[in-house]
Structure formats: structure tokens, C-alpha cells
mmCIF file of C-alpha atoms in Angstrom:
data_model
loop_
_atom_site.group_PDB
_atom_site.id
_atom_site.type_symbol
_atom_site.label_atom_id
_atom_site.label_comp_id
_atom_site.label_asym_id
_atom_site.label_seq_id
_atom_site.Cartn_x
_atom_site.Cartn_y
_atom_site.Cartn_z
ATOM 1 C CA MET A 1 33.395 -23.435 -22.827
ATOM 2 C CA LYS A 2 30.958 -26.126 -21.761
ATOM 3 C CA ILE A 3 28.045 -27.064 -24.096
ATOM 4 C CA ILE A 4 25.404 -29.806 -23.883
ATOM 5 C CA GLY A 5 25.507 -31.241 -27.322
ATOM 6 C CA VAL A 6 24.636 -34.223 -29.481
ATOM 7 C CA GLU A 7 27.366 -35.957 -31.489
ATOM 8 C CA LYS A 8 25.018 -38.703 -32.641
ATOM 9 C CA PHE A 9 21.234 -38.189 -32.731
ATOM 10 C CA GLY A 10 19.208 -40.387 -30.494
ATOM 11 C CA GLY A 11 17.508 -40.624 -27.108
ATOM 12 C CA PRO A 12 18.106 -38.446 -24.032
ATOM 13 C CA GLU A 13 21.387 -40.307 -23.397
ATOM 14 C CA ALA A 14 22.751 -38.749 -26.631
ATOM 15 C CA LEU A 15 23.147 -35.377 -24.742
ATOM 16 C CA THR A 16 26.751 -35.020 -23.711
ATOM 17 C CA VAL A 17 28.788 -32.451 -21.797
ATOM 18 C CA LEU A 18 31.524 -31.257 -24.233
ATOM 19 C CA ASP A 19 34.230 -28.593 -24.185
ATOM 20 C CA VAL A 20 34.603 -26.407 -27.255
ATOM 21 C CA ALA A 21 36.327 -23.212 -28.095
ATOM 22 C CA ASP A 22 34.774 -19.979 -26.695
ATOM 23 C CA PRO A 23 32.801 -17.995 -29.299
ATOM 24 C CA HIS A 24 33.123 -14.176 -29.628
ATOM 25 C CA ALA A 25 30.722 -11.477 -30.553
ATOM 26 C CA GLY A 26 31.219 -9.860 -33.919
ATOM 27 C CA PRO A 27 29.879 -6.526 -35.193
ATOM 28 C CA GLY A 28 26.253 -6.005 -34.268
ATOM 29 C CA GLU A 29 26.276 -8.917 -31.891
ATOM 30 C CA VAL A 30 26.573 -9.520 -28.167
ATOM 31 C CA ARG A 31 27.886 -12.596 -26.229
ATOM 32 C CA ILE A 32 25.680 -13.771 -23.406
ATOM 33 C CA ARG A 33 27.069 -15.648 -20.432
ATOM 34 C CA VAL A 34 24.161 -18.148 -20.290
ATOM 35 C CA GLN A 35 22.897 -18.864 -16.848
ATOM 36 C CA ALA A 36 19.512 -20.536 -17.769
ATOM 37 C CA ALA A 37 18.201 -22.360 -20.768
ATOM 38 C CA ALA A 38 14.605 -23.505 -20.939
ATOM 39 C CA VAL A 39 13.903 -27.053 -22.213
ATOM 40 C CA SER A 40 11.113 -27.471 -24.768
ATOM 41 C CA PRO A 41 9.626 -30.096 -27.054
ATOM 42 C CA THR A 42 11.576 -28.620 -29.993
ATOM 43 C CA ASP A 43 14.745 -29.479 -28.108
ATOM 44 C CA THR A 44 13.820 -33.132 -27.953
ATOM 45 C CA VAL A 45 12.959 -33.211 -31.623
ATOM 46 C CA LEU A 46 16.413 -31.838 -32.504
ATOM 47 C CA ARG A 47 18.123 -34.254 -30.196
ATOM 48 C CA ALA A 48 16.430 -37.187 -31.839
ATOM 49 C CA GLY A 49 17.437 -36.011 -35.358
ATOM 50 C CA GLY A 50 13.929 -35.005 -36.448
ATOM 51 C CA GLN A 51 14.682 -31.355 -37.095
ATOM 52 C CA SER A 52 16.713 -29.540 -39.813
ATOM 53 C CA LYS A 53 20.393 -30.118 -39.146
ATOM 54 C CA GLY A 54 21.419 -26.783 -40.688
ATOM 55 C CA ASP A 55 24.949 -27.097 -42.101
ATOM 56 C CA GLY A 56 25.309 -30.621 -40.727
ATOM 57 C CA LYS A 57 28.012 -29.734 -38.297
ATOM 58 C CA LEU A 58 28.186 -31.763 -35.091
ATOM 59 C CA PRO A 59 27.873 -31.520 -32.164
ATOM 60 C CA ALA A 60 24.358 -30.020 -32.519
ATOM 61 C CA VAL A 61 23.417 -27.841 -29.555
ATOM 62 C CA PRO A 62 19.698 -27.785 -28.667
ATOM 63 C CA GLY A 63 17.778 -25.003 -26.946
ATOM 64 C CA MET A 64 15.777 -22.049 -28.181
ATOM 65 C CA ASP A 65 15.514 -20.075 -24.982
ATOM 66 C CA ALA A 66 18.370 -18.435 -23.063
ATOM 67 C CA ALA A 67 18.803 -15.975 -20.278
ATOM 68 C CA GLY A 68 22.052 -14.614 -18.901
ATOM 69 C CA ILE A 69 24.384 -11.663 -18.599
ATOM 70 C CA ILE A 70 26.093 -9.826 -21.556
ATOM 71 C CA ASP A 71 29.851 -10.120 -21.306
ATOM 72 C CA GLU A 72 30.869 -8.921 -24.774
ATOM 73 C CA THR A 73 29.394 -6.217 -26.943
ATOM 74 C CA ASP A 74 30.361 -3.414 -29.281
ATOM 75 C CA GLY A 75 27.546 -1.270 -28.007
ATOM 76 C CA SER A 76 25.083 -2.173 -30.797
ATOM 77 C CA GLY A 77 21.503 -1.751 -29.810
ATOM 78 C CA GLY A 78 22.606 0.085 -26.684
ATOM 79 C CA TRP A 79 23.540 -3.043 -24.877
ATOM 80 C CA GLN A 80 26.259 -2.930 -22.216
ATOM 81 C CA VAL A 81 28.377 -5.540 -20.421
ATOM 82 C CA GLY A 82 26.452 -6.617 -17.357
ATOM 83 C CA ASP A 83 22.938 -6.273 -18.819
ATOM 84 C CA ARG A 84 20.658 -9.168 -17.766
ATOM 85 C CA VAL A 85 18.989 -10.406 -20.844
ATOM 86 C CA MET A 86 16.732 -13.081 -22.394
ATOM 87 C CA ALA A 87 17.121 -14.240 -26.100
ATOM 88 C CA ILE A 88 15.806 -16.641 -28.609
ATOM 89 C CA ALA A 89 18.412 -18.981 -30.100
ATOM 90 C CA LEU A 90 18.429 -20.976 -33.389
ATOM 91 C CA PRO A 91 19.986 -24.375 -32.909
ATOM 92 C CA PRO A 92 20.641 -25.130 -36.631
ATOM 93 C CA GLY A 93 22.062 -21.691 -37.166
ATOM 94 C CA GLU A 94 25.500 -20.186 -37.033
ATOM 95 C CA HIS A 95 25.629 -19.713 -33.273
ATOM 96 C CA GLY A 96 23.879 -22.821 -32.174
ATOM 97 C CA GLY A 97 21.284 -23.383 -29.437
ATOM 98 C CA ALA A 98 20.966 -22.192 -25.905
ATOM 99 C CA TYR A 99 22.597 -25.292 -24.131
ATOM 100 C CA GLN A 100 26.038 -23.553 -23.975
ATOM 101 C CA GLU A 101 27.895 -21.364 -21.495
ATOM 102 C CA TYR A 102 28.382 -18.558 -24.010
ATOM 103 C CA LEU A 103 25.744 -17.675 -26.624
ATOM 104 C CA VAL A 104 26.534 -15.134 -29.398
ATOM 105 C CA ALA A 105 23.292 -13.391 -30.491
ATOM 106 C CA PRO A 106 22.322 -10.513 -32.778
ATOM 107 C CA ALA A 107 21.881 -7.301 -30.809
ATOM 108 C CA ASP A 108 18.287 -7.032 -32.130
ATOM 109 C CA SER A 109 17.258 -10.532 -30.890
ATOM 110 C CA LEU A 110 17.216 -9.958 -27.137
ATOM 111 C CA ALA A 111 15.418 -8.112 -24.381
ATOM 112 C CA HIS A 112 15.952 -7.196 -20.754
ATOM 113 C CA ILE A 113 14.559 -9.766 -18.380
ATOM 114 C CA PRO A 114 11.382 -8.743 -16.548
ATOM 115 C CA ALA A 115 11.860 -6.806 -13.414
ATOM 116 C CA GLY A 116 11.333 -8.912 -10.250
ATOM 117 C CA MET A 117 11.964 -12.189 -12.019
ATOM 118 C CA ASP A 118 15.088 -14.276 -12.103
ATOM 119 C CA LEU A 119 16.997 -15.685 -15.159
ATOM 120 C CA ALA A 120 15.408 -19.042 -14.960
ATOM 121 C CA GLU A 121 11.874 -17.523 -15.149
ATOM 122 C CA ALA A 122 12.946 -15.147 -17.954
ATOM 123 C CA SER A 123 14.286 -18.086 -19.981
ATOM 124 C CA THR A 124 10.744 -19.548 -20.349
ATOM 125 C CA LEU A 125 9.473 -16.511 -22.358
ATOM 126 C CA PRO A 126 11.373 -15.813 -25.625
ATOM 127 C CA MET A 127 10.483 -18.778 -27.913
ATOM 128 C CA ASN A 128 6.991 -19.531 -26.821
ATOM 129 C CA GLY A 129 6.099 -15.872 -26.188
ATOM 130 C CA LEU A 130 7.191 -14.884 -29.703
ATOM 131 C CA THR A 131 5.435 -17.907 -31.124
ATOM 132 C CA ALA A 132 2.139 -16.720 -29.534
ATOM 133 C CA VAL A 133 2.710 -13.151 -30.803
ATOM 134 C CA GLN A 134 3.232 -14.398 -34.325
ATOM 135 C CA THR A 135 0.144 -16.579 -34.037
ATOM 136 C CA LEU A 136 -2.112 -13.662 -33.179
ATOM 137 C CA GLU A 137 -0.499 -11.457 -35.823
ATOM 138 C CA LYS A 138 -1.180 -14.066 -38.605
ATOM 139 C CA LEU A 139 -4.694 -14.830 -37.473
ATOM 140 C CA ASP A 140 -5.407 -11.057 -37.378
ATOM 141 C CA LEU A 141 -8.480 -11.303 -35.217
ATOM 142 C CA GLN A 142 -10.309 -8.172 -34.039
ATOM 143 C CA PRO A 143 -11.542 -7.549 -30.395
ATOM 144 C CA GLY A 144 -14.713 -9.526 -29.756
ATOM 145 C CA GLN A 145 -13.867 -12.267 -32.250
ATOM 146 C CA SER A 146 -13.327 -15.879 -30.942
ATOM 147 C CA LEU A 147 -10.185 -17.910 -30.621
ATOM 148 C CA ALA A 148 -9.945 -21.533 -29.529
ATOM 149 C CA VAL A 149 -6.647 -22.836 -28.015
ATOM 150 C CA THR A 150 -5.788 -26.492 -27.842
ATOM 151 C CA GLY A 151 -2.976 -27.460 -25.470
ATOM 152 C CA ALA A 152 -3.901 -24.569 -23.284
ATOM 153 C CA ALA A 153 -2.108 -26.064 -20.194
ATOM 154 C CA GLY A 154 1.311 -26.005 -21.971
ATOM 155 C CA THR A 155 3.657 -23.100 -22.001
ATOM 156 C CA LEU A 156 2.698 -21.942 -25.524
ATOM 157 C CA GLY A 157 -1.000 -22.436 -24.619
ATOM 158 C CA ASN A 158 -0.602 -20.315 -21.517
ATOM 159 C CA TYR A 159 0.783 -17.362 -23.498
ATOM 160 C CA LEU A 160 -1.822 -17.714 -26.295
ATOM 161 C CA VAL A 161 -4.692 -17.562 -23.826
ATOM 162 C CA GLN A 162 -3.296 -14.689 -21.899
ATOM 163 C CA LEU A 163 -2.269 -12.565 -24.900
ATOM 164 C CA ALA A 164 -5.580 -13.270 -26.675
ATOM 165 C CA LYS A 165 -7.482 -12.051 -23.616
ATOM 166 C CA HIS A 166 -5.239 -9.013 -23.438
ATOM 167 C CA ALA A 167 -6.127 -8.355 -27.119
ATOM 168 C CA GLY A 168 -9.874 -8.456 -26.330
ATOM 169 C CA LEU A 169 -10.660 -11.752 -27.868
ATOM 170 C CA VAL A 170 -13.221 -14.252 -26.664
ATOM 171 C CA VAL A 171 -11.227 -17.336 -25.788
ATOM 172 C CA VAL A 172 -12.175 -21.037 -25.379
ATOM 173 C CA ALA A 173 -9.451 -23.276 -24.058
ATOM 174 C CA ASP A 174 -9.140 -26.949 -23.563
ATOM 175 C CA ALA A 175 -8.008 -28.721 -20.309
ATOM 176 C CA ALA A 176 -7.768 -32.093 -18.770
ATOM 177 C CA GLU A 177 -9.454 -32.348 -15.411
ATOM 178 C CA LYS A 178 -6.082 -32.222 -13.544
ATOM 179 C CA ASP A 179 -5.170 -28.967 -15.459
ATOM 180 C CA ARG A 180 -8.574 -27.204 -15.133
ATOM 181 C CA SER A 181 -7.511 -25.010 -12.229
ATOM 182 C CA LEU A 182 -4.300 -23.910 -14.032
ATOM 183 C CA VAL A 183 -6.139 -23.105 -17.251
ATOM 184 C CA SER A 184 -8.928 -21.377 -15.457
ATOM 185 C CA GLY A 185 -6.384 -19.090 -13.884
ATOM 186 C CA LEU A 186 -5.344 -17.863 -17.318
ATOM 187 C CA GLY A 187 -8.752 -16.211 -17.762
ATOM 188 C CA PRO A 188 -10.430 -17.909 -20.734
ATOM 189 C CA ASP A 189 -14.124 -17.223 -21.296
ATOM 190 C CA TYR A 190 -14.870 -20.938 -21.730
ATOM 191 C CA ILE A 191 -13.140 -24.259 -20.885
ATOM 192 C CA VAL A 192 -13.790 -27.536 -22.636
ATOM 193 C CA GLU A 193 -12.499 -31.051 -21.856
ATOM 194 C CA ARG A 194 -9.356 -31.939 -23.654
ATOM 195 C CA GLY A 195 -9.631 -34.937 -26.033
ATOM 196 C CA ASP A 196 -10.172 -36.117 -29.584
ATOM 197 C CA ASP A 197 -13.697 -34.729 -29.572
ATOM 198 C CA VAL A 198 -12.508 -31.132 -28.658
ATOM 199 C CA ALA A 199 -14.035 -29.677 -31.816
ATOM 200 C CA GLU A 200 -17.453 -31.008 -30.939
ATOM 201 C CA ARG A 201 -17.101 -29.610 -27.382
ATOM 202 C CA ILE A 202 -16.059 -26.178 -28.766
ATOM 203 C CA ARG A 203 -19.101 -26.144 -31.025
ATOM 204 C CA GLU A 204 -21.330 -26.542 -28.038
ATOM 205 C CA PHE A 205 -20.408 -22.989 -27.127
ATOM 206 C CA PHE A 206 -19.935 -21.728 -30.715
ATOM 207 C CA PRO A 207 -22.447 -23.638 -32.909
ATOM 208 C CA GLU A 208 -21.104 -21.982 -36.078
ATOM 209 C CA GLY A 209 -17.521 -22.493 -35.091
ATOM 210 C CA VAL A 210 -14.845 -20.123 -33.700
ATOM 211 C CA ASP A 211 -13.254 -17.470 -35.832
ATOM 212 C CA ALA A 212 -9.876 -19.094 -35.451
ATOM 213 C CA LEU A 213 -8.101 -21.867 -33.581
ATOM 214 C CA ALA A 214 -4.469 -22.053 -32.391
ATOM 215 C CA ASP A 215 -3.573 -25.739 -32.365
ATOM 216 C CA ALA A 216 -0.821 -25.882 -29.786
ATOM 217 C CA ALA A 217 -1.674 -29.562 -29.021
ATOM 218 C CA VAL A 218 -1.053 -30.476 -32.668
ATOM 219 C CA MET A 219 -4.428 -32.150 -33.163
ATOM 220 C CA ASN A 220 -4.680 -31.086 -36.828
ATOM 221 C CA GLU A 221 -7.740 -32.627 -38.512
ATOM 222 C CA LYS A 222 -9.330 -33.464 -35.114
ATOM 223 C CA ALA A 223 -9.312 -29.731 -34.201
ATOM 224 C CA ALA A 224 -10.066 -28.074 -37.487
ATOM 225 C CA PRO A 225 -13.840 -28.760 -37.438
ATOM 226 C CA ALA A 226 -14.142 -26.373 -34.557
ATOM 227 C CA VAL A 227 -13.331 -23.427 -36.961
ATOM 228 C CA LYS A 228 -16.156 -21.574 -38.788
ATOM 229 C CA ASP A 229 -16.311 -21.382 -42.537
ATOM 230 C CA ASN A 230 -13.599 -19.049 -43.884
ATOM 231 C CA GLY A 231 -11.885 -18.938 -40.438
ATOM 232 C CA GLY A 232 -8.241 -19.302 -39.559
ATOM 233 C CA PHE A 233 -6.195 -22.266 -38.219
ATOM 234 C CA ALA A 234 -2.697 -21.868 -36.776
ATOM 235 C CA THR A 235 -0.486 -24.933 -37.032
ATOM 236 C CA TYR A 236 2.887 -25.391 -35.328
ATOM 237 C CA ARG A 237 4.208 -28.559 -36.879
ATOM 238 C CA TRP A 238 3.521 -27.680 -40.567
ATOM 239 C CA TRP A 239 0.198 -29.443 -41.041
ATOM 240 C CA GLN A 240 -0.326 -29.257 -44.785
ATOM 241 C CA GLU A 241 -3.784 -30.714 -45.301
ATOM 242 C CA ASP A 242 -6.678 -28.599 -46.539
ATOM 243 C CA PRO A 243 -9.468 -28.606 -43.953
ATOM 244 C CA GLY A 244 -11.887 -27.200 -46.535
ATOM 245 C CA ARG A 245 -14.766 -24.784 -45.996
ATOM 246 C CA GLY A 246 -12.543 -21.879 -46.926
ATOM 247 C CA ILE A 247 -10.451 -22.209 -43.732
ATOM 248 C CA THR A 248 -6.950 -20.631 -44.113
ATOM 249 C CA VAL A 249 -4.087 -22.642 -42.520
ATOM 250 C CA HIS A 250 -1.431 -20.403 -41.063
ATOM 251 C CA PRO A 251 1.988 -22.162 -40.498
ATOM 252 C CA ILE A 252 3.687 -20.554 -37.484
ATOM 253 C CA ALA A 253 7.432 -20.373 -37.707
ATOM 254 C CA VAL A 254 9.124 -18.730 -34.698
ATOM 255 C CA ARG A 255 12.529 -18.639 -36.582
ATOM 256 C CA GLU A 256 10.973 -15.644 -38.424
ATOM 257 C CA GLU A 257 11.207 -13.807 -35.102
ATOM 258 C CA TYR A 258 14.946 -14.186 -34.641
ATOM 259 C CA HIS A 259 15.428 -10.411 -34.916
ATOM 260 C CA SER A 260 12.248 -9.467 -32.997
ATOM 261 C CA GLY A 261 13.893 -7.927 -29.995
ATOM 262 C CA GLN A 262 11.301 -5.152 -29.833
ATOM 263 C CA LYS A 263 8.456 -7.714 -29.652
ATOM 264 C CA LEU A 264 10.357 -9.486 -26.906
ATOM 265 C CA GLU A 265 10.662 -6.190 -24.975
ATOM 266 C CA ALA A 266 6.862 -5.854 -25.270
ATOM 267 C CA LEU A 267 6.508 -9.375 -23.831
ATOM 268 C CA ARG A 268 8.810 -8.371 -20.948
ATOM 269 C CA ARG A 269 6.503 -5.515 -20.078
ATOM 270 C CA LEU A 270 3.540 -7.820 -20.148
ATOM 271 C CA ALA A 271 5.269 -10.137 -17.815
ATOM 272 C CA GLU A 272 6.070 -7.303 -15.499
ATOM 273 C CA ASP A 273 2.464 -6.035 -15.329
ATOM 274 C CA GLY A 274 1.079 -9.520 -14.683
ATOM 275 C CA THR A 275 -0.558 -10.077 -18.091
ATOM 276 C CA LEU A 276 1.698 -13.034 -18.682
ATOM 277 C CA THR A 277 2.610 -15.706 -16.141
ATOM 278 C CA LEU A 278 6.063 -17.278 -16.385
ATOM 279 C CA ARG A 279 6.174 -20.802 -14.980
ATOM 280 C CA VAL A 280 9.231 -22.862 -14.046
ATOM 281 C CA ALA A 281 8.499 -26.514 -13.454
ATOM 282 C CA ASP A 282 11.977 -27.294 -12.023
ATOM 283 C CA ARG A 283 15.611 -26.196 -12.221
ATOM 284 C CA LEU A 284 18.371 -28.663 -12.972
ATOM 285 C CA PRO A 285 22.123 -28.440 -13.430
ATOM 286 C CA ALA A 286 22.934 -28.350 -17.136
ATOM 287 C CA GLU A 287 24.754 -31.650 -16.704
ATOM 288 C CA LYS A 288 21.298 -33.197 -16.036
ATOM 289 C CA ALA A 289 19.963 -32.237 -19.416
ATOM 290 C CA ALA A 290 19.155 -35.865 -20.300
ATOM 291 C CA GLU A 291 17.073 -36.201 -17.168
ATOM 292 C CA ALA A 292 15.186 -33.067 -18.252
ATOM 293 C CA HIS A 293 14.514 -34.526 -21.683
ATOM 294 C CA ARG A 294 13.297 -37.770 -20.129
ATOM 295 C CA ARG A 295 10.891 -35.937 -17.867
ATOM 296 C CA LEU A 296 9.579 -33.746 -20.627
ATOM 297 C CA GLU A 297 8.967 -36.741 -22.988
ATOM 298 C CA ALA A 298 7.214 -38.631 -20.204
ATOM 299 C CA GLY A 299 4.477 -35.956 -20.274
ATOM 300 C CA GLY A 300 2.628 -34.066 -17.647
ATOM 301 C CA VAL A 301 5.198 -31.287 -17.095
ATOM 302 C CA ARG A 302 3.516 -27.905 -16.523
ATOM 303 C CA GLY A 303 5.774 -24.964 -16.877
ATOM 304 C CA ARG A 304 9.301 -25.241 -18.231
ATOM 305 C CA LEU A 305 12.141 -27.344 -16.972
ATOM 306 C CA VAL A 306 15.251 -25.071 -16.929
ATOM 307 C CA LEU A 307 18.891 -25.964 -17.148
ATOM 308 C CA LEU A 308 21.253 -23.862 -15.023
ATOM 309 C CA PHE A 309 24.841 -23.174 -16.177
#
């Protein structure tokens, strides 16, 4: 099968089209004929060698989001050959990442794609959708409490804002002027200008601070002052500083959701009813993965770049 892999970590040019032996599904697993793999910042980190390399085997295959059609299964989980599914992948794990023609996945790690949406759109949901779900679970806010979201214009930020509003939270989101219309369309209660002074701007609406903040923009100590005493702070890049004032820092690790197929099914339903908006920035042949990585690292991409196999 064809994979897009990294034999030597480096820049986008390190991504190479390679042929390897076809994998096969074992007990309790399915094999997905991947047709779409979303490109995320996590992929660029792995490609550059900045992420855990698992067992050290090369080539390393990036990609945490896949969508395609099941072509092997023992019937576990009720899956059948021909089912159109989306799944989260774990690049350092046994089965590798999503940039491959055939992805073996646990039967409890996938969900049907949303009705009325294509495989490219569906591939944008698993990793960031499950990350947002885990964030809200760990912050454990109640309806009427307040949540601030940095990086609201990004894919994770989109899902955080929309899921938080669905949960009855009061949401304040940041946005650069060019992204204000996009972020406004997500339905936050307040929008503040993005920037290093975001905490001060949030405090203009919440003088005592918000109950919690989801730091999708990875602003760390610059964003933490927006949180009230004894509030919560969700970090996505393992920020380990103590912000003080009794604030609890919650590290978010989507790898914990590898077997969260039921949560992914719930996200599917929310996409179908319009609660969640799935955005594709562009679709590229898998062979152009290096171009996709360059575009993503250049910044300004809204929605996901998707590789087509």
C-alpha cells in the first residue's frame, strides 16, 4: 500500500511517498480503506521529530484523522464491509497515522460519517472533536458558567465554542479582525480581540475572571490571568507552570480517547443537526502532503487541509 511517511525527521520535504506491505485487521479490529486524512498542527510536530516516536520504527506516518470505507472486519462492534466511517489514529502507535491507504483501527475507535457530508468533511472531526469533548469533561462546568476560548478561529476552537454553547455555557472567544465574522458565526456570547493582552480584554467582560479557559492558542501564562480564583485552565501542549490563585491546570490528551467511538458517534449526530460546523480549507492529493504542511505552517489556514487517497 501507499503511505506518506517520514524516514528522516525534518521539514515538509521529509514527507515521502512509500510502498509498504498491506496491514490486515485482527480480532476486534477493522481495516479502513482511507480516502481522506485531515492535516493538523500535530502532524507537523511529528514530521519535525518533536513528538514521541513510539517504538522508534521508521518510516513514521503522521495523521490523527481518517475517513474511508471499511474493507475488512470480523463483525466486531457491528461494523460491516462497506460502512463509511471516520476514526482517530495514533501515529506513534502500533497501526501508525492516517496518511496511509489502509488503516487498521480498533472497532470501538470509529463512527459513521455524518449524513449529508463527504469523507473529506468527516475527516476533520475525530481528533479535534474528541479533544473538545475531553476539555469540557475535565473542566466540568455547569450551564450558566463561563468559558473563554483562545484560538477560536482554529478547528479546535470552533468545536470548543460550539460544544460549549450547546452545553449552556457563557462563552467568550478571541478573534483577529479578519476572523471576526467566522468566529461570530459560531455563536459566542462575547468576542475579544486576539493578542497578548487577551486576558485583560476578557476581564473587561468578566471583571472577576471566567470560570475556565480553554487555551487552544497555546498562550499559557498570557491567558491564565483571565481565569478567576480557583477556576480551571485547559492546556493542549502540556504547560506545567502553576498559575497560582488556586487555578487547576488540566492537561488535555486526546490519545486517551482512542477507544471513544461512542463519543465520536455523539459528535456525528451534532454535526448532522448543525450544532457543529465541519470546515475543509482545501483538498489535495496525498502526494502533495509536503505542500499541505507548508501551507499549514505558514499560518492563516481556516478549516482543515485534507489529503485525498
